[in-house]
Short mmCIF file of C-alpha atoms and ligand atoms in Angstrom, two decimals:
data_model
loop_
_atom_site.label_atom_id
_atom_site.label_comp_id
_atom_site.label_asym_id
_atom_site.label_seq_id
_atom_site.Cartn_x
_atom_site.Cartn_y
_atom_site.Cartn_z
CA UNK A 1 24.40 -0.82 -23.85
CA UNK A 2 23.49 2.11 -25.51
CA UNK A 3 24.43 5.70 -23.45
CA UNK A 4 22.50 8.34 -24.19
CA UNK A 5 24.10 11.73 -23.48
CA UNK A 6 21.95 14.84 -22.25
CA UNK A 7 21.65 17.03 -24.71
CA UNK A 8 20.97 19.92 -21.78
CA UNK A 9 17.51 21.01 -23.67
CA UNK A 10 16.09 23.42 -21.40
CA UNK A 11 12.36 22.90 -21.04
CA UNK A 12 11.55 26.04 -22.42
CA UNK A 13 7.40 25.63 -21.31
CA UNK A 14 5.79 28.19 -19.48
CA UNK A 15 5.76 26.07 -15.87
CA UNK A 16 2.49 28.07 -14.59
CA UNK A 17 0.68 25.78 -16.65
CA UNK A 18 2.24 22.32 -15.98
CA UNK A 19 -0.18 20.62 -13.20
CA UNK A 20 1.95 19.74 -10.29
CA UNK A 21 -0.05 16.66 -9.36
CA UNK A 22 -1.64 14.07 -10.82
CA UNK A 23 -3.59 12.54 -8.33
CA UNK A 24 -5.12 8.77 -8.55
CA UNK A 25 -8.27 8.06 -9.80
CA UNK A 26 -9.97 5.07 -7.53
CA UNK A 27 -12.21 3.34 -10.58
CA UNK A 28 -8.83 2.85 -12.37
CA UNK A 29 -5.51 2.99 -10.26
CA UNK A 30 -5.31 -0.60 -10.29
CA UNK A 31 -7.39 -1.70 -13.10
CA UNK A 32 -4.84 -0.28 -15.50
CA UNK A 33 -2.04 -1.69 -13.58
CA UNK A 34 -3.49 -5.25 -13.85
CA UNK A 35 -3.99 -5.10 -17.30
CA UNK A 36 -0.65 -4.01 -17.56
CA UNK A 37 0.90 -6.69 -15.62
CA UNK A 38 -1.40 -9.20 -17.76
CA UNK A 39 -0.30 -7.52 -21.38
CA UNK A 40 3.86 -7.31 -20.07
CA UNK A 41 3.75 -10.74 -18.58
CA UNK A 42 3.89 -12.34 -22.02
CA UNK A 43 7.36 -13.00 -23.14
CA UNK A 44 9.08 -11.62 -20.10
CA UNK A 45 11.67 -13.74 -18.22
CA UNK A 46 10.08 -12.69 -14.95
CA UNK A 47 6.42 -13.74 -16.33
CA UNK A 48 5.02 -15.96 -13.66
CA UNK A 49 5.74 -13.13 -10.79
CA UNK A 50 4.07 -10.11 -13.10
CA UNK A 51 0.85 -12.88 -13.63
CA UNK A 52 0.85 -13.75 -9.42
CA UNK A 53 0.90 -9.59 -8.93
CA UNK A 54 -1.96 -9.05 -11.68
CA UNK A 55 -4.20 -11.57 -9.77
CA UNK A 56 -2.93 -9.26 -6.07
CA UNK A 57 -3.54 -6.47 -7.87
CA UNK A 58 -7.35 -7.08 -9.30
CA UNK A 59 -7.81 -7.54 -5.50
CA UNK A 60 -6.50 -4.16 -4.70
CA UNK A 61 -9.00 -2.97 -7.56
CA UNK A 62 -11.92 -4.77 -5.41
CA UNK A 63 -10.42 -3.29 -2.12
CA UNK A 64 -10.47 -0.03 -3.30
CA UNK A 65 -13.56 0.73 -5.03
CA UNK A 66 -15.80 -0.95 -2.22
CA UNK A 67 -14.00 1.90 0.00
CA UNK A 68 -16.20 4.96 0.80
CA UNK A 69 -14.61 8.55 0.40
CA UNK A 70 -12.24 9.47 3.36
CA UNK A 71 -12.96 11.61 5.85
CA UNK A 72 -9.29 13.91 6.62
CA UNK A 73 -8.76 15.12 9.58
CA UNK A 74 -8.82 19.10 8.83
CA UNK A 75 -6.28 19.89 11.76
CA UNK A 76 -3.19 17.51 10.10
CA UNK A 77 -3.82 18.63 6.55
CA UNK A 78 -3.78 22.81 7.98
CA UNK A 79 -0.59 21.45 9.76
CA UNK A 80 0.77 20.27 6.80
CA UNK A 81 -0.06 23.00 4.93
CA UNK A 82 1.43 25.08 7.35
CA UNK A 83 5.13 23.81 7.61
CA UNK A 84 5.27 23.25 3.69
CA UNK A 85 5.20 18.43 4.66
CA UNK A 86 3.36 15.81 3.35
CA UNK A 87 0.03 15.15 5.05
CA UNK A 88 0.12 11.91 5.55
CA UNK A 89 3.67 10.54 6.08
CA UNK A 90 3.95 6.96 7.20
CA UNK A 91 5.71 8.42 10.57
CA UNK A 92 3.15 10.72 11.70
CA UNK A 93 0.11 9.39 10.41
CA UNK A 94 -2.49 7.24 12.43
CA UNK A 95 -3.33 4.01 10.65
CA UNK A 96 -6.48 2.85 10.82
CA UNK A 97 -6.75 -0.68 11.97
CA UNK A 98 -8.72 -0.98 8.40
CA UNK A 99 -5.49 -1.89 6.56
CA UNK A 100 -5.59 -4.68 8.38
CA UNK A 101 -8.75 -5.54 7.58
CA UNK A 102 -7.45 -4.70 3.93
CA UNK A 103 -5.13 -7.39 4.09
CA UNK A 104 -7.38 -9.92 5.14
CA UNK A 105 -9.56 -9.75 1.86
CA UNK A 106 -6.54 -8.84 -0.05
CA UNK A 107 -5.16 -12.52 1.23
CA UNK A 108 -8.53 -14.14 1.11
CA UNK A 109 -8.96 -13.37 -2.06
CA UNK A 110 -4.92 -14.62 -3.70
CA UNK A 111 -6.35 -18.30 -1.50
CA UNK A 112 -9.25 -18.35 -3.45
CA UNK A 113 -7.97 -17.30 -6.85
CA UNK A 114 -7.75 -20.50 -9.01
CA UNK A 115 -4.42 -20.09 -10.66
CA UNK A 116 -2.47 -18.26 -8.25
CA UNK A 117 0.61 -20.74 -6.96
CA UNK A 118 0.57 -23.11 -4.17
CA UNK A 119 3.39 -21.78 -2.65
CA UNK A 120 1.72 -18.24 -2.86
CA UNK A 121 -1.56 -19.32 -1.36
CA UNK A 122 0.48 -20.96 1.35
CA UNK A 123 2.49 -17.29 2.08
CA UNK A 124 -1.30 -15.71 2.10
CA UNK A 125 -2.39 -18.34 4.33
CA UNK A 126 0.15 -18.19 6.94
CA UNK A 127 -0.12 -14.59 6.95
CA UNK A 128 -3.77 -14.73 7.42
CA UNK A 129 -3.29 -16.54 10.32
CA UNK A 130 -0.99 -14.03 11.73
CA UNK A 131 -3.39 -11.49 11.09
CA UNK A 132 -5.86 -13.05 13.21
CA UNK A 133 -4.10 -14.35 15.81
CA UNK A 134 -1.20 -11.61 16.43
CA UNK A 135 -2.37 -8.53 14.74
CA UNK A 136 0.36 -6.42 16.53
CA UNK A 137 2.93 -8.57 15.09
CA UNK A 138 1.47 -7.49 11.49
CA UNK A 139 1.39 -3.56 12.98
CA UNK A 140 5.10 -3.44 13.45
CA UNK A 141 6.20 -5.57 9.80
CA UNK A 142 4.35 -2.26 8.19
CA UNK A 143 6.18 0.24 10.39
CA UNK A 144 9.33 -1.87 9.37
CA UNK A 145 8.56 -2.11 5.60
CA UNK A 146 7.24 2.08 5.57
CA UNK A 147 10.65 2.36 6.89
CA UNK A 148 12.09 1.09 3.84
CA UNK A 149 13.53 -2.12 6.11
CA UNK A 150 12.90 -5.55 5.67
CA UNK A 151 12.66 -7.88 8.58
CA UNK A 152 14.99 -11.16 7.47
CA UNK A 153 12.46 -13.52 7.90
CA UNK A 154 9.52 -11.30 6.01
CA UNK A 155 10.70 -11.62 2.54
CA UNK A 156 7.81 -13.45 0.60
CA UNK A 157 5.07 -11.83 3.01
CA UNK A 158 6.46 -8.11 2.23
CA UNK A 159 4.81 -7.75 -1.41
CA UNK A 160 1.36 -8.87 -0.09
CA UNK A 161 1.31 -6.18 3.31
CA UNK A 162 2.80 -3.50 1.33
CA UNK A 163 -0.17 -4.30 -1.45
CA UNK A 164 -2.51 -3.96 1.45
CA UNK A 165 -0.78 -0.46 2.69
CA UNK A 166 -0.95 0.33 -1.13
CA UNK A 167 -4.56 -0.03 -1.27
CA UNK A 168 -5.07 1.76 2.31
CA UNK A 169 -2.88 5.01 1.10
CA UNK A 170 -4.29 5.43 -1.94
CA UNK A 171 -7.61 5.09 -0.49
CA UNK A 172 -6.69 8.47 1.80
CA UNK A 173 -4.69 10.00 -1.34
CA UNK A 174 -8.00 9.77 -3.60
CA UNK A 175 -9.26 11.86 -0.88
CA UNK A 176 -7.41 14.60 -1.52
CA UNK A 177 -7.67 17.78 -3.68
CA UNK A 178 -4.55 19.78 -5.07
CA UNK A 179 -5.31 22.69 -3.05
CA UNK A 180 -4.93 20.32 0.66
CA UNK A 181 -1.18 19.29 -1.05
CA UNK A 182 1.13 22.02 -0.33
CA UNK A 183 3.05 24.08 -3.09
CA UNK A 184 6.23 23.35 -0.96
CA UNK A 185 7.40 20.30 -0.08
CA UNK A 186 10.68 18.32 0.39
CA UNK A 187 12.91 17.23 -2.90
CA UNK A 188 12.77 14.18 -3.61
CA UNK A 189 9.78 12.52 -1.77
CA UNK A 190 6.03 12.29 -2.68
CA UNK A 191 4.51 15.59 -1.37
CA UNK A 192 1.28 13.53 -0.65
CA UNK A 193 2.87 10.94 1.55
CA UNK A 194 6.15 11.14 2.03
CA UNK A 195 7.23 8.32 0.32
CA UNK A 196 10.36 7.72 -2.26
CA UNK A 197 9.14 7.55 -5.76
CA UNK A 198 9.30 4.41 -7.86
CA UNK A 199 10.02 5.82 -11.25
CA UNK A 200 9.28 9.13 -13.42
CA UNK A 201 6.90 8.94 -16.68
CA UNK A 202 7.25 11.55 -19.33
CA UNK A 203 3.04 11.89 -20.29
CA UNK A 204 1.49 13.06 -23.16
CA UNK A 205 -1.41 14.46 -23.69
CA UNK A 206 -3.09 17.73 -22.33
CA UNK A 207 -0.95 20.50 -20.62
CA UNK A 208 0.78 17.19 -19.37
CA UNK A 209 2.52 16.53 -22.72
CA UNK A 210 6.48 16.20 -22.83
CA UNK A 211 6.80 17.00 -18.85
CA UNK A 212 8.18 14.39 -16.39
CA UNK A 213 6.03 13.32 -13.08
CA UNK A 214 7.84 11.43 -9.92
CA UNK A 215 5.20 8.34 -9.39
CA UNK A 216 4.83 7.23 -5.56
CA UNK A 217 3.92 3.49 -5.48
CA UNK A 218 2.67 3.54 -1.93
CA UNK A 219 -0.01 6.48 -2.31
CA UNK A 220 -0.01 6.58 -5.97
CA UNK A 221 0.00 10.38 -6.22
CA UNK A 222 2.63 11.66 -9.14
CA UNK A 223 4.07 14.82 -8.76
CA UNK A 224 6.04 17.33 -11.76
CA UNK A 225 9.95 17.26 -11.79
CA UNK A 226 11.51 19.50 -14.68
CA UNK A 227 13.17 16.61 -16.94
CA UNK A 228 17.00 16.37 -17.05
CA UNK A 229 17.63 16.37 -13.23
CA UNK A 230 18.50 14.04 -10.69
CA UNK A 231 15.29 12.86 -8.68
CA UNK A 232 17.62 11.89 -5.90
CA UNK A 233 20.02 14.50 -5.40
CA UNK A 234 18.26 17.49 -8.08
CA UNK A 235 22.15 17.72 -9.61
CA UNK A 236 21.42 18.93 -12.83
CA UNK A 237 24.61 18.19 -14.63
CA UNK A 238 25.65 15.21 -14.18
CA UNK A 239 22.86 13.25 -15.64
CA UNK A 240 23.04 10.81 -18.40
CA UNK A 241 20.27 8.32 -19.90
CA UNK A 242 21.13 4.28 -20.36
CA UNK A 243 18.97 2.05 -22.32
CA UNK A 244 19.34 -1.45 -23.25
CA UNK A 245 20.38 -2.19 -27.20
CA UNK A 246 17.85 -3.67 -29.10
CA UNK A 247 15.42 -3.27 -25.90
CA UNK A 248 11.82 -2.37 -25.45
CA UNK A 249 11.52 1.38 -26.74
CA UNK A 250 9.94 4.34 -23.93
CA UNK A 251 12.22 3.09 -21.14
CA UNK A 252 15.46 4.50 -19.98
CA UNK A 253 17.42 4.52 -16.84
CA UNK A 254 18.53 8.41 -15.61
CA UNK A 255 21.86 8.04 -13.94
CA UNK A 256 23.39 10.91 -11.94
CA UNK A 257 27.20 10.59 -11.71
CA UNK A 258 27.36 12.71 -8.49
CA UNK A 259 25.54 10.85 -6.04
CA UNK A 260 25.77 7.59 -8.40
CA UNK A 261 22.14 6.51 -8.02
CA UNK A 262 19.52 5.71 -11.07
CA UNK A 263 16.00 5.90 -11.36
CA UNK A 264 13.80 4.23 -14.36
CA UNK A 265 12.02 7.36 -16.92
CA UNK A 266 9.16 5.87 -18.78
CA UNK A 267 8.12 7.92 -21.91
CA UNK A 268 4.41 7.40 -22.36
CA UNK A 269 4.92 8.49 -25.96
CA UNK A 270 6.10 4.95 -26.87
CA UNK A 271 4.66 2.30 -24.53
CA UNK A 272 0.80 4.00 -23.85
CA UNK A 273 -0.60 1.82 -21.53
CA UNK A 274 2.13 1.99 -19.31
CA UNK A 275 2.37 1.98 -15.18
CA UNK A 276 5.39 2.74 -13.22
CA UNK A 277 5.02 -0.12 -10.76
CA UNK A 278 4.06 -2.82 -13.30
CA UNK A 279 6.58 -1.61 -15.70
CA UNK A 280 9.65 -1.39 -13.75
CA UNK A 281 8.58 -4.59 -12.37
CA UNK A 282 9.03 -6.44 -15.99
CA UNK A 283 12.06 -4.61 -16.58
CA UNK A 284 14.79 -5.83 -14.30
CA UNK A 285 17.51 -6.32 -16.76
CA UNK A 286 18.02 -2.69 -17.01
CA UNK A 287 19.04 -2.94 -13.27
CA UNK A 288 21.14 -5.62 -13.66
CA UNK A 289 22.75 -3.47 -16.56
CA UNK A 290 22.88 -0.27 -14.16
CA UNK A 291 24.63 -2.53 -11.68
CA UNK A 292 26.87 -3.77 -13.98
CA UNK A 293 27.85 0.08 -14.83
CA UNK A 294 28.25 0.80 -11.02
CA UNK A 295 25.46 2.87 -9.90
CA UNK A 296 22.86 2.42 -7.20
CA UNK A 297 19.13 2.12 -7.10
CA UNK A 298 17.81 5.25 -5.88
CA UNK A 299 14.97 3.69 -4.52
CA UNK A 300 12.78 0.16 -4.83
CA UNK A 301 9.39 -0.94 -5.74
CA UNK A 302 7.35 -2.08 -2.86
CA UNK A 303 6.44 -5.23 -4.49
CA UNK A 304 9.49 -6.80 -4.65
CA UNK A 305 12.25 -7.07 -2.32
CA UNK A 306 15.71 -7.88 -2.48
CA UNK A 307 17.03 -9.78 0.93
CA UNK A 308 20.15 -8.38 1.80
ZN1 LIG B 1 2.66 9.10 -1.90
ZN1 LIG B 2 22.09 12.74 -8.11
#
């Protein structure tokens, strides 16, 4: 394993004209992340899983751009606004039974894939049936999963209601404009919807090039953090960059020695097509390596989960 030292550049860009959002685009959120899952899935050991998401994540495409603009309520975004918080946190926001609703087509539509496992179309099967026959039962696995917990029994239905809440929050996010997101909000969390980021990406292009954007995976808003500080705890000098030897260039693991957590920095520069989800999805190894060197995972990806 390669460690990369900091070399404490500061960014020396005039910040006034870094955008401090990038918001998602509904024609192509998940378009470009299934055709990403498609290109990484050849040659990578977890292969089979990134080919089962592409085909979930086509129907989040088809869920998505049959949705009509959101309407916002005015009062919770001026409340938002107001006390410098995310406008539609998971806690305080109303879900509209359409998520459910979401789901169902989301499910219908991994049964009727040809290709997609047996055992999967069994998962989306029995889950269907849940959805139909005890809907409230499905209501409280979200609030668990938004929660960041993981009922013990829920472990192969997680990936396939969290694609449906994916779907349903970045329906409301490509409602949005940058002037509804306030200029304040929390360290740390997705000033959109309150959620933990995935992963950063370094973009290029535009007034975009060279700076570093948080990605959210459940809204899929991405939001500007100056590089070279710790997304967790915003240390600044204890940060250090890991990559594997000999491994796919553009990805790196940022590792903060003094809360001991690591989050995956994707530099666009390198690997163009990529997507924060999809691509910390096909590379695991570098957590196994970060485990192996003792530090945390600040954070997880919504489509997989770890029983613990
Ligand atoms: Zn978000
Ligand atoms: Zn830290």
């Amino acid at each position: 394993m390669q460690r990369i030292l900091p070399r404490g550049e500061i960014e020396s860009l005039d910040h006034t004209s870094i955008p401090r959002l990038r918001l998602p685009v509904r024609a192509s959120v998940f378009a470009d992340r299934a055709a990403r899952l498609r290109q990484l899935a050849t040659d990578n050991p977890a292969g089979a899983y990134l080919l089962l998401l592409a085909h979930l994540v086509d129907g989040q495409h088809k869920q998505l751009s049959a949705l009509p603009a959101a309407a916002l309520p005015a009062e919770v975004l001026a409340t938002a606004q107001t006390h410098g918080m995310p406008p539609l946190l998971a806690s305080g926001w109303k879900r509209d039974p359409q998520w459910l609703s979401i789901l169902g087509s989301l499910l219908n539509h991994m049964i009727n894939t040809p290709g997609v496992p047996g055992a999967a179309q069994q998962v989306c099967q029995d889950l269907l049936n849940k959805a139909q026959s005890t809907p409230q039962k499905l209501e409280d696995l979200a609030d668990a999963l938004l929660a960041e917990q993981l009922p013990e029994q829920d472990g192969a239905a997680a990936p396939f209601v969290m694609a449906a809440l994916q779907v349903y929050w970045t329906h409301l996010a490509c409602s949005l404009t940058e002037e509804q997101l306030s200029v304040i909000s929390p360290f740390g969390v997705c000033p959109s919807c309150g959620s933990l980021p995935v992963a950063s990406v370094v973009r290029v292009g535009g007034r975009e090039d060279g700076c570093r954007y948080m990605c959210c995976p459940r809204c899929s808003v991405e939001w500007h953090l100056v590089r070279v500080t710790c997304s967790h705890c915003e240390d600044t000098k204890s940060v250090a960059y890991h990559a594997i030897e000999d491994g796919p260039e553009g990805i790196k693991a940022e590792s903060c020695d003094k809360c001991h957590t690591y989050r995956k920095i994707f530099y666009q520069e390198k690997q163009l097509g990529l997507d924060p989800v999809a691509d910390d999805l096909a590379s695991l190894a570098l957590d196994v390596l970060m485990g192996e060197e003792g530090y945390s995972r600040a954070s997880g990806n919504p489509l997989l989960w770890h029983q613990s």
